[in-house]
Amino acid sequence: MKKKKLKLITGLSVLTLVIILTALSGVTVAQAASKKSKEPEPTLRKESVTLYVGWEPYEIFIDDLDEEATVTYKSTAPEVASVDEEGVVYPGKKGTATIKVTVKVPGVGKYKLKLAVKVKKPDYTVTDYTDAITTNGSYIFTLKRHGYDGEVSWFLRGSQFANIEAVGATDCIIRGKAVGDVTLSVTSNNKTTFFDIHVYEGTGTAFRITEQKDPYNGNYMTRGDYNKYTRDYYVVRSYLERLASLGGGMLIFSKGTYTITNTLCIPSNTTILIEDGARIVKTDYTGSNWLNATQSLFQTVSYFHTTNKFTEYNGEHDITIKGEGSACIDLNFVKCTALVACHCERLYVEGVAFKNLNSLHFIELDASRDVHITNNLFSGCVESPTQRKEAINLDTPDVNTGGFSQDWTSYDCTPDLDVWITGNVFENLETAIGTHKYTEGKYHTNIFIEFNTFVDVTSYVIRMMNWKDSVISGNYFLLNDLPEDTKTVNAVVLNGAINPTVTANYFRNFTTAITAAHWKNKGLGKEYEETDNDIKASNIRAMRKNEVVDCVNDYFEVYRMFGDTSEESLMTYKFYN
């Protein structure tokens, strides 16, 4: 009987065996099949952990663990990480170990899982720190302890420049007082770390970037267009965005070369400091089909600007771009404007060498008030299609003239007001300063151009087009060689100037030092009526006080009748010398 029964059983099909076995266990065939096919496999919540010698253990968690499952644990290196029958891992000595986890599920099978364990000595990291602060700013250094809860102490060397204050049990805040260098040290768990910090004159949070710096908080590094060509752009952008979120501060370019592909947006209350030996170089190659280079380097608008359109002088404010030593913004003969400023109030540009212009402007200045451009160098250009591209262009945001095209303007035709351009050097350019399109009835007012040097500016040097109550005084104008006889090079041109003061300047080798005539826009803006000068007798007397040497004409020209440039309308005035 037993043999026959055995033979009968061994002859059963697999399906029949499943039916018999599941019946004996009280589980239906449908339940068994469903359980095997639908229930997820058990997995470790973490597949790797870091523990610290003598510190807290780690309890293994298994997700999707069947209620009937049995689990066993085994360590490959118990001296590094031991594990008990409940799955609690205890750190031993420094090293690595693997915890092998075996899960058996009745009626389903066996699963083998692994947990990688690294055991380290107790330590700390300073997770947030800086190497720059401002005299009126502060920064919180944040320390995180790993594997211990011992004391943390901070010490500052250079207390005449900054001071520190403990924040909670682990962190400290450093506040700047005066320009200088300080060293901040942190000691904990028998380890001391030092941080060298420079205190800069300024306000707000400061960030210093270097050629090796990564973007703030790792932003943008996973983008498809982040590469060696766009890296510097994204680094600088990330810190400007951080300053925008903080309400402003300071961004410092350390010595090195930074190649920028796309527009960098400067928020209010922000200083860009370009240290001695730092070069910001424009490039139009991004190395990516996803990102096209732009034709501006800096713009006075926050990255977080909304769809609200700026009006009058109600845009960004209190922006400074300052250079030290050989600090340079090199447009690299790429068609680009170095700085686009519009609806900006209190803008300062100082001590920067702007180089290698191609067709646009070093500075585009529209609808801005209280602007100071001092002690800069503007040098070098290639010939533009019009042959009269200004290094500094004063314009209005006007859809009719097309002088400004950024989408953050309301195109309200606001002119510039209270602009000081002083102590700069302009050399080897087509045009130094001026306006080439006017908005009818709108006048740039209180423009002061004083104590600058203009050398070999070969189209015209300064053009007062629709300027009011403005002054050109104490400047040095020189052409080393006057171009061929057929070309006229005038130093100062007045087209629609009201009460202009041009006095106490030195002119050498020009066709005519000063010439004044009516003007009418050609092409864009041609719908506006002609603009004419309003030159008073006092203005004429002031113009006589300029010194003119080796110019073709030893007089200055004023066309006295509106709309008439004939010889009969031309009045010439001799200089006193």
XYZ file of C-alpha atoms in Angstrom:
577
model
C 0.000 0.000 0.000
C 2.751 2.468 0.875
C 4.584 1.877 -2.374
C 1.436 2.291 -4.364
C 0.533 5.499 -2.541
C 4.026 6.793 -3.089
C 3.776 6.003 -6.743
C 0.436 7.759 -6.927
C 1.829 10.867 -5.270
C 4.929 11.006 -7.412
C 2.728 10.810 -10.435
C 0.759 13.875 -9.490
C 1.126 17.049 -11.506
C 2.711 20.147 -10.046
C -0.668 21.883 -9.979
C -2.174 19.003 -8.007
C 0.652 19.194 -5.472
C 0.059 22.923 -5.029
C -3.645 22.254 -4.432
C -2.908 19.551 -1.822
C -0.257 21.607 -0.006
C -2.269 24.808 0.092
C -5.333 22.888 1.258
C -3.332 21.377 4.106
C -2.069 24.867 5.089
C -5.573 26.367 4.983
C -4.687 28.709 2.060
C -6.660 28.568 -1.175
C -4.971 28.210 -4.538
C -6.151 31.689 -5.541
C -4.737 33.177 -2.343
C -1.378 31.475 -2.809
C -1.103 32.581 -6.431
C -2.131 36.125 -5.529
C 0.316 36.271 -2.649
C 3.183 35.108 -4.816
C 2.511 37.444 -7.698
C 1.194 40.639 -6.098
C 2.979 41.197 -2.785
C 6.078 43.462 -3.133
C 9.460 42.122 -2.195
C 10.992 43.268 1.088
C 13.630 46.031 0.798
C 15.932 47.828 3.202
C 14.893 51.382 3.974
C 18.571 52.314 3.795
C 21.219 50.345 1.965
C 24.162 52.186 3.515
C 24.765 54.043 6.768
C 27.629 55.845 8.513
C 28.105 55.246 12.230
C 30.662 56.597 14.671
C 32.888 54.828 17.148
C 31.288 54.757 20.601
C 28.171 56.552 19.380
C 24.559 55.691 18.624
C 23.563 52.352 17.035
C 21.357 52.000 13.977
C 18.205 49.896 13.768
C 17.603 48.216 10.423
C 14.189 48.855 8.921
C 12.707 46.572 6.282
C 9.898 47.882 4.134
C 7.157 45.583 2.762
C 8.011 42.882 5.272
C 5.481 40.039 5.419
C 3.944 39.476 8.883
C 4.877 35.788 8.755
C 8.437 36.390 7.650
C 11.455 35.430 9.727
C 14.570 37.591 9.576
C 18.172 36.804 10.488
C 21.165 39.138 10.546
C 24.892 38.524 10.234
C 27.887 40.904 10.119
C 30.928 40.283 7.954
C 33.092 42.223 10.428
C 31.616 42.155 13.948
C 34.614 44.073 15.324
C 33.596 47.014 13.084
C 29.815 46.679 13.210
C 27.975 43.985 15.186
C 24.286 43.250 14.868
C 21.830 41.606 17.262
C 18.842 39.385 16.487
C 16.543 42.440 16.420
C 18.540 44.100 13.640
C 20.243 46.744 15.770
C 23.731 47.576 14.454
C 26.379 48.651 16.982
C 29.509 50.529 15.857
C 32.833 49.096 16.956
C 36.138 50.278 15.569
C 36.833 52.342 12.456
C 36.305 50.442 9.230
C 33.662 48.985 6.933
C 31.334 46.016 7.273
C 28.358 44.450 5.544
C 25.269 43.321 7.398
C 23.708 40.367 5.556
C 19.963 40.191 6.047
C 18.035 37.024 5.211
C 14.245 37.204 4.948
C 12.209 33.975 4.712
C 8.550 34.215 3.735
C 6.500 31.005 4.132
C 5.044 29.795 0.868
C 6.957 32.467 -1.097
C 10.677 32.106 -0.668
C 13.900 33.565 0.668
C 15.334 37.079 0.143
C 18.916 38.178 0.761
C 19.558 41.871 1.489
C 22.729 43.802 2.325
C 23.442 46.890 4.415
C 26.805 48.628 3.892
C 28.141 50.105 7.131
C 30.987 52.574 7.458
C 32.242 53.317 10.946
C 34.209 56.535 11.415
C 35.841 58.315 14.293
C 33.750 61.138 15.813
C 34.289 64.397 13.945
C 32.635 67.655 12.915
C 32.146 69.646 9.723
C 31.470 73.340 9.267
C 28.638 73.176 6.772
C 28.202 76.890 6.146
C 31.086 79.367 6.119
C 32.558 82.259 4.149
C 35.894 83.895 3.457
C 34.430 87.398 3.119
C 32.205 89.696 5.160
C 31.439 93.406 5.052
C 32.084 96.101 7.628
C 28.366 96.414 8.244
C 27.452 92.802 7.581
C 27.543 89.466 9.345
C 27.620 85.742 8.640
C 26.626 82.652 10.648
C 29.142 79.797 10.659
C 27.249 76.542 11.086
C 28.894 73.480 12.649
C 27.545 69.932 12.654
C 28.862 67.304 15.107
C 29.132 63.676 13.986
C 29.243 60.972 16.615
C 29.588 63.056 19.758
C 27.983 65.924 21.662
C 31.069 67.604 23.126
C 31.677 71.323 23.499
C 32.396 73.685 20.611
C 34.497 76.824 21.059
C 35.191 79.671 18.637
C 38.105 82.122 18.682
C 38.771 85.210 16.540
C 42.185 86.666 15.777
C 41.842 90.275 14.599
C 39.157 91.577 16.893
C 39.829 95.151 15.743
C 38.245 94.213 12.402
C 35.378 91.929 13.514
C 33.788 90.282 16.510
C 32.046 86.970 17.142
C 29.129 85.735 19.201
C 28.044 82.182 19.988
C 24.767 81.024 18.481
C 23.330 78.046 20.333
C 25.614 75.147 21.276
C 27.489 74.806 17.998
C 27.375 77.901 15.737
C 28.723 81.437 15.796
C 28.032 84.726 14.085
C 30.860 86.972 12.904
C 30.224 90.698 12.433
C 32.493 93.035 10.515
C 33.748 96.310 11.978
C 36.611 97.630 9.836
C 38.475 96.674 6.661
C 41.138 94.074 7.384
C 41.969 90.376 7.639
C 40.851 88.103 10.458
C 41.199 84.410 11.273
C 38.345 82.503 12.851
C 39.089 79.155 14.522
C 36.769 76.459 15.822
C 37.843 73.782 18.293
C 35.896 70.673 19.207
C 36.635 66.980 19.775
C 40.381 67.757 20.017
C 40.405 69.265 16.495
C 40.873 72.881 15.393
C 39.928 74.339 12.008
C 40.938 77.798 10.761
C 39.093 80.173 8.412
C 40.820 83.205 6.866
C 38.327 86.013 6.247
C 38.709 89.433 4.639
C 36.475 92.259 5.849
C 35.400 94.522 2.985
C 33.956 98.014 3.158
C 30.232 97.620 2.525
C 26.945 96.285 3.792
C 25.108 92.981 3.688
C 26.330 89.468 3.045
C 29.535 89.033 1.036
C 30.509 86.164 -1.254
C 33.916 85.800 -2.885
C 34.204 83.707 -6.021
C 37.350 82.153 -7.440
C 38.174 80.252 -10.599
C 37.631 77.003 -8.669
C 34.353 77.966 -6.973
C 31.211 75.924 -7.633
C 27.758 77.505 -7.893
C 26.062 78.442 -4.638
C 24.565 75.370 -2.971
C 25.406 73.298 -6.055
C 22.719 75.043 -8.093
C 22.679 74.474 -11.881
C 25.361 71.787 -11.826
C 22.947 69.100 -13.060
C 21.673 71.165 -15.995
C 22.302 69.821 -19.463
C 23.922 73.114 -20.516
C 26.278 73.296 -17.528
C 29.733 72.737 -18.963
C 33.222 74.231 -18.995
C 32.037 77.097 -21.212
C 28.989 78.085 -19.138
C 30.364 77.202 -15.708
C 31.512 80.729 -14.778
C 28.181 82.186 -15.880
C 26.227 79.809 -13.669
C 28.588 80.319 -10.718
C 28.182 84.099 -10.795
C 24.461 83.853 -11.504
C 23.880 81.565 -8.517
C 25.506 84.039 -6.118
C 23.690 87.046 -7.577
C 20.429 85.159 -7.096
C 21.390 84.429 -3.500
C 22.139 88.122 -2.914
C 18.784 89.027 -4.456
C 17.051 86.733 -1.954
C 19.008 88.353 0.900
C 18.158 91.897 -0.169
C 21.629 92.661 -1.515
C 25.240 92.469 -0.391
C 28.623 92.111 -2.057
C 30.008 89.767 -4.729
C 33.791 89.730 -5.066
C 35.687 88.459 -8.113
C 39.086 87.238 -6.913
C 42.165 87.305 -9.132
C 41.584 85.148 -12.205
C 39.715 85.017 -15.501
C 35.963 84.477 -15.684
C 34.396 83.829 -19.089
C 30.735 84.809 -19.207
C 28.287 83.691 -21.897
C 24.979 85.173 -20.737
C 23.430 88.116 -18.938
C 24.140 88.571 -15.229
C 21.371 90.411 -13.347
C 22.324 92.736 -10.490
C 19.724 93.338 -7.752
C 19.350 96.431 -5.576
C 21.793 97.150 -2.736
C 24.520 95.098 -4.399
C 28.207 95.806 -4.944
C 30.241 93.958 -7.576
C 33.906 94.205 -6.565
C 36.468 93.150 -9.172
C 39.773 92.695 -7.363
C 43.200 93.447 -8.774
C 44.075 90.812 -11.370
C 40.485 89.711 -11.998
C 39.214 89.712 -15.605
C 35.609 89.261 -16.675
C 35.691 88.207 -20.318
C 32.693 87.927 -22.661
C 32.344 84.914 -24.900
C 29.551 83.958 -27.276
C 30.258 80.203 -27.298
C 28.167 78.153 -24.841
C 29.060 74.660 -26.028
C 25.367 73.777 -25.879
C 22.433 73.804 -28.271
C 20.146 74.500 -25.294
C 21.600 77.871 -24.362
C 22.285 80.791 -26.700
C 24.704 83.525 -25.653
C 23.223 86.984 -25.059
C 24.372 90.469 -26.089
C 24.643 91.975 -22.612
C 26.978 91.173 -19.756
C 25.394 92.909 -16.739
C 21.888 94.361 -16.368
C 20.497 96.346 -13.449
C 17.535 94.093 -12.767
C 16.994 91.276 -10.277
C 16.597 87.681 -11.450
C 13.423 87.661 -9.352
C 11.883 90.619 -11.165
C 8.219 89.980 -11.901
C 6.189 90.972 -14.943
C 5.797 94.440 -13.367
C 7.272 97.008 -15.758
C 9.630 99.593 -14.276
C 8.697 103.267 -14.654
C 10.658 106.497 -14.219
C 13.431 105.884 -11.653
C 11.601 103.156 -9.740
C 13.681 100.159 -10.768
C 16.698 98.687 -8.999
C 18.740 101.034 -6.824
C 22.047 101.393 -4.994
C 24.173 99.297 -7.338
C 27.972 99.572 -7.471
C 30.491 98.050 -9.860
C 33.976 98.744 -8.544
C 37.400 97.678 -9.741
C 40.773 97.580 -8.010
C 44.178 97.748 -9.703
C 44.048 96.048 -13.110
C 40.413 94.920 -12.767
C 39.008 94.475 -16.257
C 35.764 93.849 -18.114
C 36.837 92.648 -21.556
C 34.121 92.372 -24.201
C 36.646 90.481 -26.303
C 35.297 92.131 -29.504
C 32.077 90.143 -29.067
C 28.942 92.105 -30.004
C 27.777 92.917 -26.510
C 27.039 95.728 -24.046
C 28.972 95.501 -20.802
C 26.365 97.203 -18.586
C 22.712 97.857 -19.387
C 21.151 100.255 -16.855
C 17.561 101.449 -17.023
C 15.137 102.904 -14.430
C 18.039 102.686 -11.989
C 18.690 105.074 -9.122
C 22.078 105.550 -7.453
C 24.381 103.659 -9.781
C 28.161 103.787 -9.262
C 30.809 102.503 -11.701
C 34.391 103.066 -10.575
C 37.929 101.903 -11.313
C 37.178 99.371 -14.068
C 39.028 98.932 -17.373
C 36.409 98.357 -20.077
C 38.030 96.967 -23.226
C 37.432 95.829 -26.809
C 34.043 97.082 -27.959
C 32.185 95.739 -30.978
C 29.181 97.692 -32.341
C 27.223 98.243 -29.123
C 28.242 100.170 -25.970
C 30.296 99.659 -22.859
C 27.497 101.309 -20.859
C 23.889 101.775 -21.994
C 22.321 104.331 -19.662
C 18.559 104.864 -19.893
C 16.014 106.393 -17.514
C 18.513 106.473 -14.662
C 19.114 109.010 -11.913
C 22.059 109.847 -9.651
C 24.696 108.009 -11.669
C 28.439 108.274 -11.021
C 30.914 106.906 -13.588
C 34.383 107.748 -12.286
C 38.031 106.827 -12.840
C 37.430 104.106 -15.422
C 39.209 103.241 -18.664
C 37.213 102.775 -21.881
C 39.512 101.476 -24.575
C 39.545 99.827 -27.985
C 36.947 98.968 -30.595
C 36.405 97.512 -34.034
C 34.602 99.555 -36.647
C 30.820 99.448 -36.309
C 28.330 99.695 -39.203
C 27.449 103.283 -38.217
C 31.000 104.248 -37.197
C 29.634 106.178 -34.232
C 28.936 103.720 -31.425
C 29.352 105.431 -28.062
C 31.340 103.984 -25.207
C 28.659 105.486 -22.930
C 25.258 105.948 -24.534
C 22.538 108.077 -22.902
C 19.125 107.111 -24.200
C 15.419 106.906 -23.376
C 13.325 103.695 -23.311
C 11.257 104.596 -26.357
C 9.585 102.098 -28.705
C 9.716 104.671 -31.509
C 13.497 105.016 -31.470
C 14.276 101.405 -30.544
C 16.970 102.533 -28.158
C 16.061 99.985 -25.491
C 14.529 96.538 -25.829
C 14.484 94.770 -22.451
C 11.085 93.487 -21.323
C 11.358 94.972 -17.819
C 10.780 98.559 -19.001
C 7.448 100.296 -19.450
C 8.857 102.284 -22.404
C 7.809 105.516 -20.695
C 10.572 107.568 -22.409
C 12.132 108.678 -19.106
C 15.416 110.573 -19.708
C 18.556 110.392 -17.569
C 18.918 112.810 -14.667
C 21.927 113.861 -12.564
C 24.788 111.964 -14.175
C 28.469 112.554 -13.329
C 31.109 111.195 -15.740
C 34.408 112.260 -14.208
C 38.086 111.353 -14.233
C 37.825 108.654 -16.899
C 40.071 107.873 -19.862
C 38.554 107.205 -23.297
C 40.921 106.040 -26.034
C 40.832 104.459 -29.490
C 37.061 104.631 -29.865
C 34.536 105.840 -32.432
C 32.552 107.970 -29.979
C 33.084 108.471 -26.265
C 29.812 109.793 -24.809
C 26.547 110.800 -26.357
C 23.027 110.320 -27.625
C 22.171 109.450 -31.232
C 18.328 109.279 -31.061
C 16.072 111.668 -29.178
C 12.523 111.487 -27.831
C 10.592 114.634 -28.589
C 10.249 116.854 -25.525
C 12.451 114.642 -23.320
C 15.818 115.997 -22.179
C 18.668 114.326 -20.322
C 19.272 116.843 -17.567
C 22.245 117.743 -15.355
C 24.827 115.654 -17.186
C 28.296 116.591 -15.935
C 31.324 115.483 -17.993
C 34.379 116.745 -16.168
C 38.132 116.102 -15.929
C 38.196 113.220 -18.400
C 40.842 112.430 -21.037
C 39.787 111.647 -24.610
C 42.493 110.330 -26.956
C 41.981 109.265 -30.573
C 38.189 109.208 -30.585
C 37.632 109.414 -34.317
C 33.976 110.082 -35.175
C 32.977 112.707 -32.633
C 33.845 112.718 -28.955
C 30.727 113.973 -27.136
C 27.269 114.554 -28.542
C 24.739 116.576 -26.534
C 21.477 115.518 -28.160
C 18.446 116.701 -26.198
C 20.515 117.511 -23.139
C 19.526 120.262 -20.740
C 21.523 122.237 -18.157
C 24.561 120.052 -18.745
C 28.289 120.755 -18.393
C 31.430 119.686 -20.271
C 34.362 121.130 -18.375
C 38.023 120.560 -17.561
C 38.509 117.772 -20.101
C 41.480 116.966 -22.356
C 40.662 116.195 -26.020
C 43.425 114.921 -28.321
C 43.705 113.425 -31.773
C 47.276 112.288 -32.329
C 46.697 112.424 -36.079
C 43.727 114.078 -37.749
C 42.294 111.632 -40.321
C 42.431 112.329 -44.049
C 41.257 115.759 -45.177
C 37.895 114.474 -46.373
C 36.856 113.339 -42.907
C 35.521 115.803 -40.356
C 36.202 115.059 -36.723
C 34.497 117.432 -34.301
C 35.072 117.148 -30.586
C 31.780 118.367 -29.085
C 28.523 118.331 -31.075
C 25.354 120.051 -29.834
C 22.040 118.841 -31.337
C 19.117 120.025 -29.257
C 21.114 121.289 -26.283
C 19.390 123.663 -23.864
C 21.642 125.927 -21.773
C 24.837 123.939 -22.458
C 28.065 124.824 -20.666
C 31.221 123.786 -22.547
C 34.180 125.490 -20.943
C 37.779 125.220 -19.701
C 38.572 122.229 -21.952
C 41.711 121.588 -24.041
C 41.272 120.591 -27.717
C 44.059 119.539 -30.089
C 44.060 118.370 -33.726
C 40.313 118.376 -34.434
C 38.440 119.842 -37.385
C 36.256 121.960 -35.110
C 36.266 121.908 -31.322
C 32.571 122.749 -30.837
C 29.743 122.751 -33.356
C 26.007 123.274 -32.795
C 23.123 122.605 -35.182
C 19.512 121.472 -35.265
C 18.826 117.766 -35.774
C 16.109 115.386 -36.867
C 16.021 111.647 -36.314
C 16.521 109.504 -39.381
C 14.862 106.110 -39.621
C 13.510 105.100 -36.211
C 12.040 108.114 -34.431
C 11.683 110.142 -37.614
C 8.083 111.036 -36.665
C 9.443 113.446 -34.043
C 9.818 117.131 -34.930
C 13.285 118.569 -35.380
C 15.153 119.439 -32.226
C 17.160 122.633 -31.907
C 19.610 124.232 -29.521
C 18.844 126.964 -27.029
C 22.233 128.595 -26.511
C 22.366 131.705 -24.383
C 24.894 134.531 -24.470
C 26.340 133.229 -21.209
C 26.901 129.860 -22.882
C 28.793 131.561 -25.724
C 31.004 133.419 -23.246
C 31.803 130.162 -21.453
C 32.677 128.434 -24.751
C 35.238 131.132 -25.550
C 37.249 129.993 -22.506
C 38.300 126.663 -24.047
C 41.889 126.241 -25.275
C 42.135 125.163 -28.926
C 45.467 124.070 -30.443
C 46.222 122.934 -34.020
C 42.571 122.537 -34.997
C 41.541 123.187 -38.613
C 39.080 125.827 -37.417
C 40.111 128.196 -34.657
C 36.482 129.037 -33.947
C 33.311 127.245 -32.873
C 30.160 127.002 -34.971
C 26.562 127.793 -34.046
C 23.684 127.641 -36.535
C 21.415 130.465 -35.448
C 18.223 129.667 -37.392
C 16.090 126.642 -36.586
C 16.058 124.173 -39.459
C 18.674 126.026 -41.477
C 22.272 124.832 -41.793
C 23.162 127.107 -44.673
C 26.231 129.290 -44.594
C 23.978 132.299 -44.087
C 22.647 130.746 -40.890
C 26.083 129.787 -39.580
C 27.614 131.987 -36.906
C 31.225 131.461 -35.887
C 32.791 132.609 -32.634
C 36.493 132.956 -32.000
C 38.059 131.525 -28.890
C 39.895 133.984 -26.695
C 43.219 132.360 -27.462
